Amino acid sequence: MNPAFPIQTNGMFSRREMLQKSSAGFGALALHGLLGQAALAENSLVSRGGHFPAKAKRIIFVYMRGGPSAMETFDRKPKLYADAGKDSKNKNRKLVGQNWDWKQRGQSGLWVSDLLPNIANHADDICVLSGMHTDSSNHTPAMLQTHTGSFQFSRPSMGAWIVYGLGTENENVPGFITMSPPLINGGAKNYGTAFLPAVYQGTAIGDIKTPVKEAQIGNLKNPRLNRREQREQLNLIQGFNREFAKKDPADSQIEGVIESYELGFRMQSALPDLMDLSGENQSTLDLYGIGDGKISDNFGRQCLMARKFAEAGVRYIEICDEFWDQHSNYKKGHEERAGNTDLPIAGLMADLKQRGLFEDTLILW
Protein backbone atom coordinates (compact mmCIF):
# COMPACT_ATOMS: atom_id res chain seq x y z
CA MET A 1 0.00 0.00 0.00
CA ASN A 2 1.40 3.39 -1.01
CA PRO A 3 0.61 5.98 1.76
CA ALA A 4 0.58 8.73 -0.87
CA PHE A 5 -2.60 7.17 -2.31
CA PRO A 6 -5.01 6.90 0.67
CA ILE A 7 -8.22 5.02 -0.05
CA GLN A 8 -11.33 7.16 0.27
CA THR A 9 -13.87 6.10 2.85
CA ASN A 10 -16.55 5.54 0.25
CA GLY A 11 -14.14 3.31 -1.73
CA MET A 12 -14.79 5.24 -4.97
CA PHE A 13 -12.61 7.40 -7.26
CA SER A 14 -13.73 9.73 -9.98
CA ARG A 15 -12.09 9.12 -13.35
CA ARG A 16 -10.08 12.37 -12.97
CA GLU A 17 -8.89 11.37 -9.48
CA MET A 18 -7.99 7.86 -10.63
CA LEU A 19 -5.86 9.19 -13.50
CA GLN A 20 -4.20 11.79 -11.27
CA LYS A 21 -3.35 9.33 -8.53
CA SER A 22 -2.26 6.46 -10.71
CA SER A 23 -0.31 8.34 -13.38
CA ALA A 24 2.96 7.62 -11.61
CA GLY A 25 2.24 3.93 -12.04
CA PHE A 26 2.22 4.18 -15.85
CA GLY A 27 5.91 4.91 -15.80
CA ALA A 28 6.50 1.79 -13.75
CA LEU A 29 4.44 -0.24 -16.21
CA ALA A 30 6.47 1.11 -19.13
CA LEU A 31 9.73 0.39 -17.29
CA HIS A 32 8.55 -3.14 -16.56
CA GLY A 33 7.86 -3.68 -20.26
CA LEU A 34 11.25 -2.32 -21.28
CA LEU A 35 13.04 -4.49 -18.75
CA GLY A 36 11.12 -7.50 -19.98
CA GLN A 37 12.25 -6.84 -23.55
CA ALA A 38 15.82 -6.36 -22.39
CA ALA A 39 15.76 -9.65 -20.54
CA LEU A 40 14.40 -11.35 -23.64
CA ALA A 41 17.18 -9.85 -25.76
CA GLU A 42 19.78 -11.28 -23.39
CA ASN A 43 18.14 -14.71 -23.38
CA SER A 44 20.50 -17.15 -25.08
CA LEU A 45 17.55 -19.15 -26.38
CA VAL A 46 16.03 -16.33 -28.44
CA SER A 47 15.77 -17.29 -32.12
CA ARG A 48 18.65 -15.98 -34.21
CA GLY A 49 19.20 -16.09 -37.93
CA GLY A 50 22.16 -17.93 -39.44
CA HIS A 51 24.87 -16.50 -41.67
CA PHE A 52 23.18 -17.89 -44.76
CA PRO A 53 19.53 -18.39 -45.75
CA ALA A 54 18.37 -21.81 -44.60
CA LYS A 55 15.44 -23.93 -45.69
CA ALA A 56 15.27 -26.08 -42.55
CA LYS A 57 14.08 -24.57 -39.26
CA ARG A 58 14.30 -27.67 -37.08
CA ILE A 59 15.70 -31.21 -36.87
CA ILE A 60 14.00 -34.36 -35.66
CA PHE A 61 16.67 -37.00 -35.01
CA VAL A 62 15.05 -40.45 -35.12
CA TYR A 63 17.78 -42.50 -33.47
CA MET A 64 17.71 -46.27 -33.94
CA ARG A 65 20.03 -47.42 -31.18
CA GLY A 66 22.10 -50.49 -32.04
CA GLY A 67 22.08 -50.07 -35.79
CA PRO A 68 19.52 -51.37 -38.31
CA SER A 69 21.08 -53.54 -41.01
CA ALA A 70 21.92 -51.37 -44.01
CA MET A 71 21.49 -54.28 -46.43
CA GLU A 72 17.97 -54.94 -45.11
CA THR A 73 16.66 -51.38 -45.28
CA PHE A 74 18.01 -48.95 -47.92
CA ASP A 75 21.26 -50.47 -49.25
CA ARG A 76 20.32 -53.23 -51.71
CA LYS A 77 23.01 -55.89 -52.36
CA PRO A 78 21.85 -57.99 -55.35
CA LYS A 79 25.21 -59.80 -55.64
CA LEU A 80 25.07 -60.81 -52.00
CA TYR A 81 21.52 -62.02 -52.49
CA ALA A 82 22.66 -64.17 -55.42
CA ASP A 83 25.63 -65.58 -53.46
CA ALA A 84 23.65 -66.45 -50.32
CA GLY A 85 24.81 -69.75 -48.83
CA LYS A 86 28.20 -69.73 -50.54
CA ASP A 87 31.47 -69.91 -48.62
CA SER A 88 32.85 -66.61 -47.38
CA LYS A 89 36.55 -65.79 -47.03
CA ASN A 90 36.28 -67.51 -43.68
CA LYS A 91 35.61 -71.10 -44.80
CA ASN A 92 33.75 -71.82 -41.56
CA ARG A 93 31.06 -69.24 -42.40
CA LYS A 94 28.56 -68.83 -45.18
CA LEU A 95 27.46 -65.66 -46.92
CA VAL A 96 24.08 -64.47 -45.71
CA GLY A 97 21.56 -63.14 -48.19
CA GLN A 98 18.91 -60.51 -47.68
CA ASN A 99 15.77 -61.58 -45.84
CA TRP A 100 13.20 -59.23 -47.40
CA ASP A 101 12.16 -58.50 -50.96
CA TRP A 102 12.98 -55.15 -52.48
CA LYS A 103 11.05 -52.79 -54.70
CA GLN A 104 11.79 -49.52 -56.42
CA ARG A 105 9.52 -46.91 -54.88
CA GLY A 106 8.04 -43.61 -55.97
CA GLN A 107 9.01 -41.59 -59.00
CA SER A 108 12.65 -41.61 -57.89
CA GLY A 109 12.86 -45.40 -58.06
CA LEU A 110 14.58 -45.58 -54.67
CA TRP A 111 15.16 -49.17 -53.58
CA VAL A 112 13.55 -49.85 -50.19
CA SER A 113 13.04 -53.29 -48.67
CA ASP A 114 9.68 -54.67 -47.62
CA LEU A 115 10.88 -54.45 -44.01
CA LEU A 116 9.75 -50.79 -44.03
CA PRO A 117 6.55 -50.70 -46.12
CA ASN A 118 5.14 -47.50 -44.59
CA ILE A 119 8.34 -45.45 -44.78
CA ALA A 120 8.72 -46.74 -48.35
CA ASN A 121 5.59 -44.77 -49.29
CA HIS A 122 7.64 -41.59 -48.74
CA ALA A 123 10.52 -42.69 -50.98
CA ASP A 124 10.57 -39.45 -52.97
CA ASP A 125 11.23 -37.50 -49.77
CA ILE A 126 14.18 -39.65 -48.66
CA CYS A 127 17.88 -39.02 -49.27
CA VAL A 128 20.04 -42.10 -48.55
CA LEU A 129 23.64 -41.45 -47.47
CA SER A 130 25.62 -44.66 -47.90
CA GLY A 131 29.06 -43.45 -46.87
CA MET A 132 28.56 -42.74 -43.18
CA HIS A 133 30.84 -44.36 -40.62
CA THR A 134 32.42 -43.90 -37.22
CA ASP A 135 36.03 -44.43 -36.21
CA SER A 136 35.09 -47.25 -33.82
CA SER A 137 32.59 -50.07 -34.16
CA ASN A 138 32.10 -50.35 -30.38
CA HIS A 139 28.80 -48.99 -29.16
CA THR A 140 29.86 -46.31 -26.68
CA PRO A 141 32.50 -44.52 -28.80
CA ALA A 142 30.34 -44.85 -31.92
CA MET A 143 27.30 -43.34 -30.19
CA LEU A 144 29.33 -40.48 -28.76
CA GLN A 145 30.90 -39.74 -32.15
CA THR A 146 27.49 -39.87 -33.83
CA HIS A 147 26.05 -37.35 -31.36
CA THR A 148 29.05 -35.11 -30.67
CA GLY A 149 31.56 -35.71 -33.46
CA SER A 150 34.19 -37.14 -31.10
CA PHE A 151 34.58 -40.03 -28.69
CA GLN A 152 38.06 -39.05 -27.47
CA PHE A 153 37.14 -35.66 -25.99
CA SER A 154 34.07 -34.23 -24.32
CA ARG A 155 32.22 -32.23 -26.96
CA PRO A 156 28.76 -30.60 -27.14
CA SER A 157 26.10 -32.71 -28.79
CA MET A 158 24.77 -31.73 -32.19
CA GLY A 159 21.51 -30.48 -30.68
CA ALA A 160 23.38 -28.26 -28.23
CA TRP A 161 25.45 -26.71 -31.02
CA ILE A 162 22.38 -26.00 -33.14
CA VAL A 163 20.48 -24.30 -30.32
CA TYR A 164 23.64 -22.38 -29.35
CA GLY A 165 23.91 -21.07 -32.90
CA LEU A 166 20.27 -20.53 -33.82
CA GLY A 167 18.34 -20.26 -30.54
CA THR A 168 14.74 -21.45 -30.32
CA GLU A 169 11.47 -20.12 -31.70
CA ASN A 170 9.65 -20.48 -28.36
CA GLU A 171 11.20 -19.09 -25.17
CA ASN A 172 8.79 -21.12 -23.01
CA VAL A 173 10.06 -24.54 -24.06
CA PRO A 174 13.58 -25.96 -24.36
CA GLY A 175 15.35 -25.53 -27.66
CA PHE A 176 16.62 -29.12 -27.47
CA ILE A 177 14.49 -32.04 -26.26
CA THR A 178 15.52 -35.70 -26.12
CA MET A 179 12.89 -38.37 -25.52
CA SER A 180 13.71 -41.80 -24.07
CA PRO A 181 17.49 -41.23 -24.16
CA PRO A 182 19.81 -44.21 -23.48
CA LEU A 183 21.20 -44.61 -19.98
CA ILE A 184 24.40 -46.29 -21.16
CA ASN A 185 26.85 -45.90 -24.07
CA GLY A 186 27.76 -42.38 -23.04
CA GLY A 187 24.46 -41.59 -21.32
CA ALA A 188 23.91 -37.86 -20.81
CA LYS A 189 27.05 -36.98 -22.78
CA ASN A 190 25.06 -37.77 -25.93
CA TYR A 191 22.83 -34.75 -25.26
CA GLY A 192 25.20 -32.69 -23.09
CA THR A 193 26.85 -29.32 -23.63
CA ALA A 194 30.47 -30.00 -22.57
CA PHE A 195 32.03 -26.49 -22.58
CA LEU A 196 28.88 -24.66 -23.78
CA PRO A 197 26.55 -23.08 -21.20
CA ALA A 198 24.22 -25.52 -19.48
CA VAL A 199 21.08 -23.93 -20.92
CA TYR A 200 21.80 -25.59 -24.29
CA GLN A 201 21.73 -29.12 -22.89
CA GLY A 202 18.98 -31.42 -24.10
CA THR A 203 15.99 -31.65 -21.77
CA ALA A 204 15.45 -35.37 -21.20
CA ILE A 205 11.92 -36.76 -21.09
CA GLY A 206 12.06 -40.14 -19.37
CA ASP A 207 14.71 -42.62 -20.47
CA ILE A 208 14.95 -45.67 -22.71
CA LYS A 209 13.72 -47.97 -19.93
CA THR A 210 10.61 -45.92 -19.10
CA PRO A 211 7.43 -46.18 -21.20
CA VAL A 212 6.73 -42.81 -22.80
CA LYS A 213 3.23 -42.80 -21.31
CA GLU A 214 4.87 -42.68 -17.85
CA ALA A 215 7.79 -40.40 -18.71
CA GLN A 216 8.12 -37.14 -16.81
CA ILE A 217 10.50 -34.22 -16.55
CA GLY A 218 12.03 -34.11 -13.10
CA ASN A 219 11.32 -31.16 -10.79
CA LEU A 220 8.98 -29.45 -13.27
CA LYS A 221 6.27 -28.96 -10.65
CA ASN A 222 6.44 -27.56 -7.13
CA PRO A 223 3.72 -29.09 -4.95
CA ARG A 224 4.32 -26.66 -2.07
CA LEU A 225 4.48 -23.23 -3.71
CA ASN A 226 2.10 -21.54 -6.13
CA ARG A 227 3.38 -19.68 -9.18
CA ARG A 228 3.67 -16.28 -7.43
CA GLU A 229 5.55 -17.78 -4.49
CA GLN A 230 7.85 -19.65 -6.84
CA ARG A 231 8.60 -16.40 -8.67
CA GLU A 232 9.51 -14.67 -5.41
CA GLN A 233 11.73 -17.56 -4.38
CA LEU A 234 13.39 -17.61 -7.77
CA ASN A 235 14.01 -13.86 -7.70
CA LEU A 236 15.92 -14.31 -4.43
CA ILE A 237 18.00 -17.18 -5.81
CA GLN A 238 18.69 -15.37 -9.08
CA GLY A 239 19.84 -12.31 -7.14
CA PHE A 240 22.50 -14.45 -5.47
CA ASN A 241 23.42 -16.02 -8.81
CA ARG A 242 23.85 -12.66 -10.50
CA GLU A 243 26.12 -11.47 -7.69
CA PHE A 244 28.29 -14.55 -8.23
CA ALA A 245 28.27 -13.86 -11.98
CA LYS A 246 29.51 -10.31 -11.42
CA LYS A 247 32.39 -11.57 -9.27
CA ASP A 248 33.43 -14.13 -11.91
CA PRO A 249 32.30 -12.83 -15.34
CA ALA A 250 34.49 -15.38 -17.15
CA ASP A 251 32.43 -18.27 -15.76
CA SER A 252 29.70 -18.78 -18.37
CA GLN A 253 28.26 -21.70 -16.39
CA ILE A 254 26.69 -19.29 -13.89
CA GLU A 255 24.83 -17.52 -16.70
CA GLY A 256 23.79 -20.93 -17.94
CA VAL A 257 22.34 -21.77 -14.54
CA ILE A 258 20.47 -18.45 -14.39
CA GLU A 259 18.91 -19.03 -17.81
CA SER A 260 18.14 -22.68 -17.02
CA TYR A 261 16.23 -21.65 -13.88
CA GLU A 262 14.23 -19.09 -15.85
CA LEU A 263 13.47 -21.62 -18.57
CA GLY A 264 12.41 -24.18 -15.97
CA PHE A 265 9.99 -21.66 -14.48
CA ARG A 266 8.45 -20.85 -17.87
CA MET A 267 8.26 -24.51 -18.88
CA GLN A 268 5.72 -25.27 -16.16
CA SER A 269 2.88 -23.74 -18.13
CA ALA A 270 3.86 -24.78 -21.66
CA LEU A 271 5.51 -28.21 -21.64
CA PRO A 272 2.88 -30.35 -19.86
CA ASP A 273 0.29 -29.40 -22.48
CA LEU A 274 2.63 -30.42 -25.29
CA MET A 275 3.23 -33.79 -23.62
CA ASP A 276 -0.48 -34.42 -23.11
CA LEU A 277 -1.95 -36.54 -25.92
CA SER A 278 -5.42 -36.91 -24.40
CA GLY A 279 -6.88 -34.25 -26.67
CA GLU A 280 -5.76 -35.90 -29.91
CA ASN A 281 -8.50 -37.33 -32.11
CA GLN A 282 -8.63 -41.01 -33.02
CA SER A 283 -7.54 -40.52 -36.62
CA THR A 284 -4.32 -38.86 -35.43
CA LEU A 285 -3.64 -41.64 -32.93
CA ASP A 286 -4.22 -44.24 -35.66
CA LEU A 287 -1.86 -42.39 -37.98
CA TYR A 288 0.93 -42.83 -35.43
CA GLY A 289 -0.03 -46.38 -34.41
CA ILE A 290 -0.99 -45.30 -30.88
CA GLY A 291 -3.37 -47.44 -28.86
CA ASP A 292 -3.51 -49.99 -26.07
CA GLY A 293 -2.11 -53.31 -27.24
CA LYS A 294 -0.44 -51.92 -30.37
CA ILE A 295 3.27 -52.74 -30.63
CA SER A 296 3.93 -49.28 -32.07
CA ASP A 297 2.19 -47.43 -29.19
CA ASN A 298 5.31 -46.43 -27.27
CA PHE A 299 7.32 -45.17 -30.22
CA GLY A 300 4.21 -43.66 -31.78
CA ARG A 301 3.83 -41.47 -28.71
CA GLN A 302 7.38 -40.23 -29.18
CA CYS A 303 6.72 -39.38 -32.82
CA LEU A 304 3.47 -37.54 -32.06
CA MET A 305 5.11 -35.52 -29.29
CA ALA A 306 7.97 -34.75 -31.68
CA ARG A 307 5.44 -33.24 -34.08
CA LYS A 308 3.88 -31.20 -31.28
CA PHE A 309 7.31 -29.97 -30.14
CA ALA A 310 8.23 -29.06 -33.72
CA GLU A 311 4.98 -27.15 -34.10
CA ALA A 312 5.69 -25.30 -30.84
CA GLY A 313 9.08 -24.05 -32.07
CA VAL A 314 11.54 -26.55 -30.53
CA ARG A 315 14.68 -26.43 -32.65
CA TYR A 316 16.11 -29.92 -32.13
CA ILE A 317 14.17 -33.03 -31.09
CA GLU A 318 15.63 -36.50 -30.62
CA ILE A 319 13.53 -39.63 -30.25
CA CYS A 320 15.01 -43.06 -29.63
CA ASP A 321 14.23 -46.74 -30.17
CA GLU A 322 16.58 -49.44 -28.92
CA PHE A 323 17.24 -53.18 -29.39
CA TRP A 324 18.32 -52.90 -33.04
CA ASP A 325 21.54 -54.57 -31.91
CA GLN A 326 20.93 -58.17 -33.03
CA HIS A 327 23.98 -60.39 -33.32
CA SER A 328 21.87 -63.49 -33.89
CA ASN A 329 18.29 -64.22 -35.01
CA TYR A 330 18.24 -60.73 -36.39
CA LYS A 331 15.42 -61.42 -38.86
CA LYS A 332 12.95 -61.80 -36.01
CA GLY A 333 14.55 -58.91 -34.13
CA HIS A 334 14.38 -56.57 -37.12
CA GLU A 335 10.75 -57.50 -37.74
CA GLU A 336 9.91 -56.54 -34.15
CA ARG A 337 11.76 -53.23 -34.27
CA ALA A 338 10.32 -52.31 -37.67
CA GLY A 339 6.87 -53.19 -36.34
CA ASN A 340 7.50 -50.71 -33.50
CA THR A 341 8.79 -47.86 -35.63
CA ASP A 342 7.84 -48.06 -39.32
CA LEU A 343 4.23 -46.89 -39.02
CA PRO A 344 4.90 -44.08 -36.49
CA ILE A 345 7.76 -42.63 -38.56
CA ALA A 346 5.64 -42.69 -41.72
CA GLY A 347 2.81 -41.14 -39.70
CA LEU A 348 5.14 -38.38 -38.51
CA MET A 349 6.16 -37.58 -42.09
CA ALA A 350 2.54 -37.53 -43.27
CA ASP A 351 1.43 -35.36 -40.34
CA LEU A 352 4.24 -32.85 -40.89
CA LYS A 353 3.25 -32.62 -44.55
CA GLN A 354 -0.41 -31.95 -43.88
CA ARG A 355 0.47 -29.26 -41.34
CA GLY A 356 2.92 -27.47 -43.63
CA LEU A 357 5.93 -28.34 -41.45
CA PHE A 358 7.62 -30.96 -43.60
CA GLU A 359 9.23 -28.56 -46.04
CA ASP A 360 11.31 -26.88 -43.31
CA THR A 361 11.92 -29.92 -41.07
CA LEU A 362 14.97 -32.15 -41.47
CA ILE A 363 14.34 -35.71 -40.31
CA LEU A 364 17.52 -37.64 -39.58
CA TRP A 365 17.11 -41.45 -39.32
XYZ file of C-alpha atoms in Angstrom:
365
model
C 0.000 0.000 0.000
C 1.400 3.387 -1.010
C 0.612 5.977 1.756
C 0.582 8.733 -0.867
C -2.597 7.169 -2.308
C -5.013 6.905 0.673
C -8.215 5.023 -0.050
C -11.330 7.161 0.270
C -13.869 6.101 2.847
C -16.550 5.538 0.251
C -14.141 3.310 -1.725
C -14.793 5.243 -4.970
C -12.614 7.401 -7.255
C -13.734 9.729 -9.979
C -12.089 9.120 -13.353
C -10.083 12.370 -12.973
C -8.885 11.370 -9.480
C -7.986 7.858 -10.627
C -5.860 9.190 -13.499
C -4.199 11.794 -11.272
C -3.348 9.327 -8.526
C -2.256 6.458 -10.707
C -0.311 8.342 -13.377
C 2.956 7.622 -11.607
C 2.245 3.934 -12.041
C 2.218 4.176 -15.847
C 5.913 4.906 -15.797
C 6.499 1.787 -13.751
C 4.436 -0.243 -16.212
C 6.466 1.112 -19.128
C 9.725 0.392 -17.291
C 8.552 -3.141 -16.558
C 7.859 -3.677 -20.263
C 11.252 -2.318 -21.284
C 13.043 -4.490 -18.751
C 11.124 -7.504 -19.983
C 12.248 -6.841 -23.549
C 15.824 -6.356 -22.391
C 15.762 -9.652 -20.541
C 14.398 -11.348 -23.642
C 17.183 -9.853 -25.763
C 19.779 -11.278 -23.393
C 18.140 -14.709 -23.377
C 20.502 -17.150 -25.081
C 17.549 -19.155 -26.381
C 16.026 -16.333 -28.442
C 15.774 -17.290 -32.115
C 18.649 -15.980 -34.210
C 19.204 -16.089 -37.931
C 22.156 -17.925 -39.443
C 24.871 -16.500 -41.671
C 23.184 -17.893 -44.759
C 19.532 -18.386 -45.753
C 18.369 -21.810 -44.604
C 15.441 -23.928 -45.690
C 15.266 -26.084 -42.549
C 14.082 -24.566 -39.260
C 14.298 -27.668 -37.083
C 15.695 -31.209 -36.873
C 14.001 -34.364 -35.663
C 16.670 -36.997 -35.013
C 15.053 -40.449 -35.119
C 17.778 -42.497 -33.468
C 17.707 -46.268 -33.941
C 20.033 -47.418 -31.177
C 22.104 -50.489 -32.037
C 22.075 -50.067 -35.787
C 19.515 -51.372 -38.315
C 21.077 -53.538 -41.008
C 21.919 -51.367 -44.012
C 21.494 -54.281 -46.427
C 17.966 -54.943 -45.113
C 16.662 -51.376 -45.277
C 18.012 -48.954 -47.919
C 21.256 -50.472 -49.247
C 20.322 -53.234 -51.710
C 23.014 -55.887 -52.357
C 21.848 -57.989 -55.348
C 25.207 -59.803 -55.644
C 25.069 -60.811 -52.002
C 21.521 -62.025 -52.486
C 22.662 -64.173 -55.419
C 25.631 -65.577 -53.455
C 23.654 -66.453 -50.321
C 24.811 -69.747 -48.829
C 28.204 -69.727 -50.539
C 31.470 -69.912 -48.616
C 32.848 -66.611 -47.375
C 36.550 -65.786 -47.028
C 36.276 -67.510 -43.679
C 35.610 -71.101 -44.796
C 33.754 -71.816 -41.561
C 31.065 -69.242 -42.395
C 28.562 -68.833 -45.183
C 27.456 -65.660 -46.919
C 24.076 -64.468 -45.708
C 21.561 -63.138 -48.186
C 18.914 -60.508 -47.679
C 15.772 -61.577 -45.838
C 13.202 -59.228 -47.396
C 12.158 -58.496 -50.956
C 12.983 -55.151 -52.484
C 11.048 -52.786 -54.704
C 11.788 -49.520 -56.420
C 9.517 -46.906 -54.884
C 8.043 -43.610 -55.974
C 9.014 -41.586 -59.005
C 12.647 -41.609 -57.887
C 12.859 -45.404 -58.065
C 14.582 -45.584 -54.674
C 15.158 -49.172 -53.579
C 13.550 -49.848 -50.191
C 13.035 -53.288 -48.675
C 9.679 -54.667 -47.616
C 10.875 -54.449 -44.006
C 9.752 -50.786 -44.029
C 6.552 -50.700 -46.116
C 5.142 -47.499 -44.594
C 8.336 -45.453 -44.777
C 8.717 -46.738 -48.353
C 5.594 -44.767 -49.291
C 7.642 -41.591 -48.737
C 10.522 -42.690 -50.983
C 10.574 -39.453 -52.970
C 11.234 -37.501 -49.770
C 14.180 -39.647 -48.660
C 17.878 -39.022 -49.273
C 20.040 -42.096 -48.550
C 23.639 -41.445 -47.471
C 25.617 -44.656 -47.903
C 29.065 -43.453 -46.870
C 28.559 -42.737 -43.179
C 30.836 -44.364 -40.624
C 32.418 -43.897 -37.221
C 36.029 -44.434 -36.208
C 35.088 -47.245 -33.823
C 32.587 -50.072 -34.157
C 32.101 -50.353 -30.385
C 28.797 -48.986 -29.156
C 29.862 -46.306 -26.676
C 32.504 -44.515 -28.798
C 30.342 -44.855 -31.920
C 27.301 -43.342 -30.185
C 29.331 -40.477 -28.757
C 30.898 -39.742 -32.148
C 27.487 -39.869 -33.833
C 26.050 -37.354 -31.365
C 29.045 -35.107 -30.672
C 31.558 -35.714 -33.455
C 34.185 -37.143 -31.103
C 34.582 -40.026 -28.689
C 38.057 -39.046 -27.470
C 37.145 -35.663 -25.995
C 34.075 -34.228 -24.322
C 32.219 -32.230 -26.957
C 28.762 -30.602 -27.143
C 26.096 -32.706 -28.794
C 24.766 -31.726 -32.192
C 21.507 -30.480 -30.677
C 23.377 -28.257 -28.233
C 25.452 -26.713 -31.024
C 22.384 -26.005 -33.142
C 20.482 -24.298 -30.322
C 23.637 -22.382 -29.354
C 23.910 -21.070 -32.904
C 20.266 -20.535 -33.817
C 18.341 -20.256 -30.544
C 14.742 -21.454 -30.325
C 11.470 -20.124 -31.696
C 9.654 -20.477 -28.361
C 11.203 -19.090 -25.167
C 8.791 -21.121 -23.005
C 10.058 -24.542 -24.063
C 13.578 -25.962 -24.355
C 15.353 -25.532 -27.664
C 16.617 -29.121 -27.474
C 14.494 -32.041 -26.261
C 15.516 -35.701 -26.125
C 12.893 -38.368 -25.521
C 13.708 -41.800 -24.075
C 17.488 -41.226 -24.161
C 19.808 -44.206 -23.478
C 21.195 -44.611 -19.979
C 24.405 -46.293 -21.159
C 26.849 -45.901 -24.072
C 27.757 -42.378 -23.041
C 24.462 -41.589 -21.322
C 23.906 -37.860 -20.805
C 27.046 -36.980 -22.782
C 25.059 -37.768 -25.930
C 22.834 -34.750 -25.258
C 25.205 -32.687 -23.094
C 26.852 -29.320 -23.632
C 30.474 -29.998 -22.573
C 32.030 -26.494 -22.579
C 28.884 -24.664 -23.781
C 26.545 -23.077 -21.198
C 24.224 -25.522 -19.481
C 21.078 -23.926 -20.917
C 21.796 -25.587 -24.288
C 21.732 -29.115 -22.888
C 18.984 -31.422 -24.099
C 15.991 -31.649 -21.770
C 15.445 -35.368 -21.198
C 11.922 -36.764 -21.085
C 12.063 -40.137 -19.368
C 14.709 -42.622 -20.470
C 14.954 -45.667 -22.714
C 13.720 -47.974 -19.935
C 10.613 -45.923 -19.104
C 7.429 -46.175 -21.205
C 6.728 -42.809 -22.797
C 3.230 -42.797 -21.305
C 4.871 -42.681 -17.852
C 7.786 -40.398 -18.711
C 8.117 -37.144 -16.805
C 10.500 -34.220 -16.553
C 12.034 -34.115 -13.103
C 11.321 -31.163 -10.795
C 8.981 -29.454 -13.267
C 6.271 -28.961 -10.655
C 6.444 -27.556 -7.127
C 3.716 -29.093 -4.946
C 4.316 -26.659 -2.071
C 4.477 -23.231 -3.709
C 2.098 -21.536 -6.127
C 3.385 -19.680 -9.176
C 3.668 -16.282 -7.428
C 5.550 -17.777 -4.486
C 7.855 -19.649 -6.840
C 8.599 -16.400 -8.674
C 9.512 -14.671 -5.414
C 11.735 -17.558 -4.376
C 13.393 -17.613 -7.775
C 14.015 -13.861 -7.697
C 15.919 -14.312 -4.433
C 18.004 -17.177 -5.813
C 18.694 -15.369 -9.080
C 19.838 -12.312 -7.137
C 22.505 -14.448 -5.472
C 23.419 -16.023 -8.810
C 23.854 -12.656 -10.503
C 26.118 -11.467 -7.689
C 28.287 -14.549 -8.231
C 28.265 -13.860 -11.985
C 29.512 -10.307 -11.419
C 32.387 -11.568 -9.275
C 33.435 -14.133 -11.907
C 32.300 -12.834 -15.342
C 34.493 -15.379 -17.145
C 32.432 -18.270 -15.763
C 29.696 -18.778 -18.368
C 28.264 -21.702 -16.392
C 26.689 -19.290 -13.891
C 24.832 -17.515 -16.696
C 23.792 -20.935 -17.945
C 22.341 -21.774 -14.537
C 20.471 -18.450 -14.393
C 18.908 -19.033 -17.807
C 18.144 -22.680 -17.015
C 16.227 -21.650 -13.878
C 14.235 -19.087 -15.847
C 13.466 -21.619 -18.573
C 12.407 -24.178 -15.968
C 9.988 -21.663 -14.480
C 8.452 -20.850 -17.873
C 8.259 -24.509 -18.884
C 5.718 -25.270 -16.157
C 2.878 -23.737 -18.129
C 3.865 -24.783 -21.656
C 5.508 -28.207 -21.636
C 2.879 -30.352 -19.859
C 0.290 -29.397 -22.483
C 2.630 -30.424 -25.288
C 3.232 -33.793 -23.623
C -0.481 -34.419 -23.106
C -1.950 -36.541 -25.918
C -5.417 -36.911 -24.397
C -6.876 -34.246 -26.671
C -5.758 -35.899 -29.913
C -8.500 -37.332 -32.112
C -8.635 -41.015 -33.016
C -7.542 -40.521 -36.619
C -4.316 -38.862 -35.435
C -3.641 -41.642 -32.926
C -4.220 -44.242 -35.657
C -1.857 -42.388 -37.982
C 0.927 -42.832 -35.431
C -0.027 -46.381 -34.407
C -0.986 -45.301 -30.880
C -3.365 -47.441 -28.862
C -3.505 -49.990 -26.074
C -2.114 -53.314 -27.240
C -0.437 -51.923 -30.365
C 3.272 -52.735 -30.631
C 3.927 -49.279 -32.067
C 2.186 -47.433 -29.192
C 5.311 -46.428 -27.266
C 7.315 -45.168 -30.224
C 4.207 -43.662 -31.781
C 3.832 -41.465 -28.713
C 7.381 -40.231 -29.177
C 6.716 -39.378 -32.822
C 3.469 -37.538 -32.062
C 5.110 -35.523 -29.286
C 7.974 -34.751 -31.681
C 5.438 -33.244 -34.079
C 3.882 -31.196 -31.281
C 7.306 -29.973 -30.144
C 8.228 -29.063 -33.723
C 4.983 -27.150 -34.102
C 5.688 -25.299 -30.842
C 9.078 -24.054 -32.067
C 11.538 -26.549 -30.529
C 14.682 -26.432 -32.645
C 16.111 -29.923 -32.134
C 14.166 -33.026 -31.088
C 15.625 -36.500 -30.623
C 13.532 -39.631 -30.254
C 15.008 -43.055 -29.635
C 14.232 -46.738 -30.166
C 16.582 -49.443 -28.915
C 17.240 -53.178 -29.392
C 18.319 -52.901 -33.041
C 21.540 -54.566 -31.913
C 20.935 -58.167 -33.035
C 23.982 -60.388 -33.323
C 21.869 -63.494 -33.886
C 18.289 -64.217 -35.008
C 18.235 -60.726 -36.393
C 15.422 -61.422 -38.863
C 12.945 -61.798 -36.008
C 14.549 -58.905 -34.134
C 14.378 -56.575 -37.119
C 10.749 -57.496 -37.743
C 9.910 -56.543 -34.155
C 11.760 -53.228 -34.272
C 10.320 -52.313 -37.669
C 6.874 -53.190 -36.341
C 7.498 -50.714 -33.499
C 8.791 -47.856 -35.626
C 7.839 -48.059 -39.322
C 4.226 -46.891 -39.024
C 4.901 -44.081 -36.494
C 7.761 -42.631 -38.565
C 5.639 -42.689 -41.721
C 2.813 -41.136 -39.703
C 5.143 -38.380 -38.506
C 6.162 -37.583 -42.089
C 2.543 -37.526 -43.266
C 1.434 -35.358 -40.340
C 4.244 -32.851 -40.886
C 3.248 -32.624 -44.553
C -0.414 -31.951 -43.881
C 0.474 -29.261 -41.343
C 2.918 -27.472 -43.626
C 5.929 -28.337 -41.446
C 7.624 -30.959 -43.600
C 9.232 -28.557 -46.037
C 11.313 -26.881 -43.308
C 11.919 -29.919 -41.065
C 14.973 -32.147 -41.472
C 14.339 -35.709 -40.312
C 17.519 -37.637 -39.576
C 17.106 -41.448 -39.317
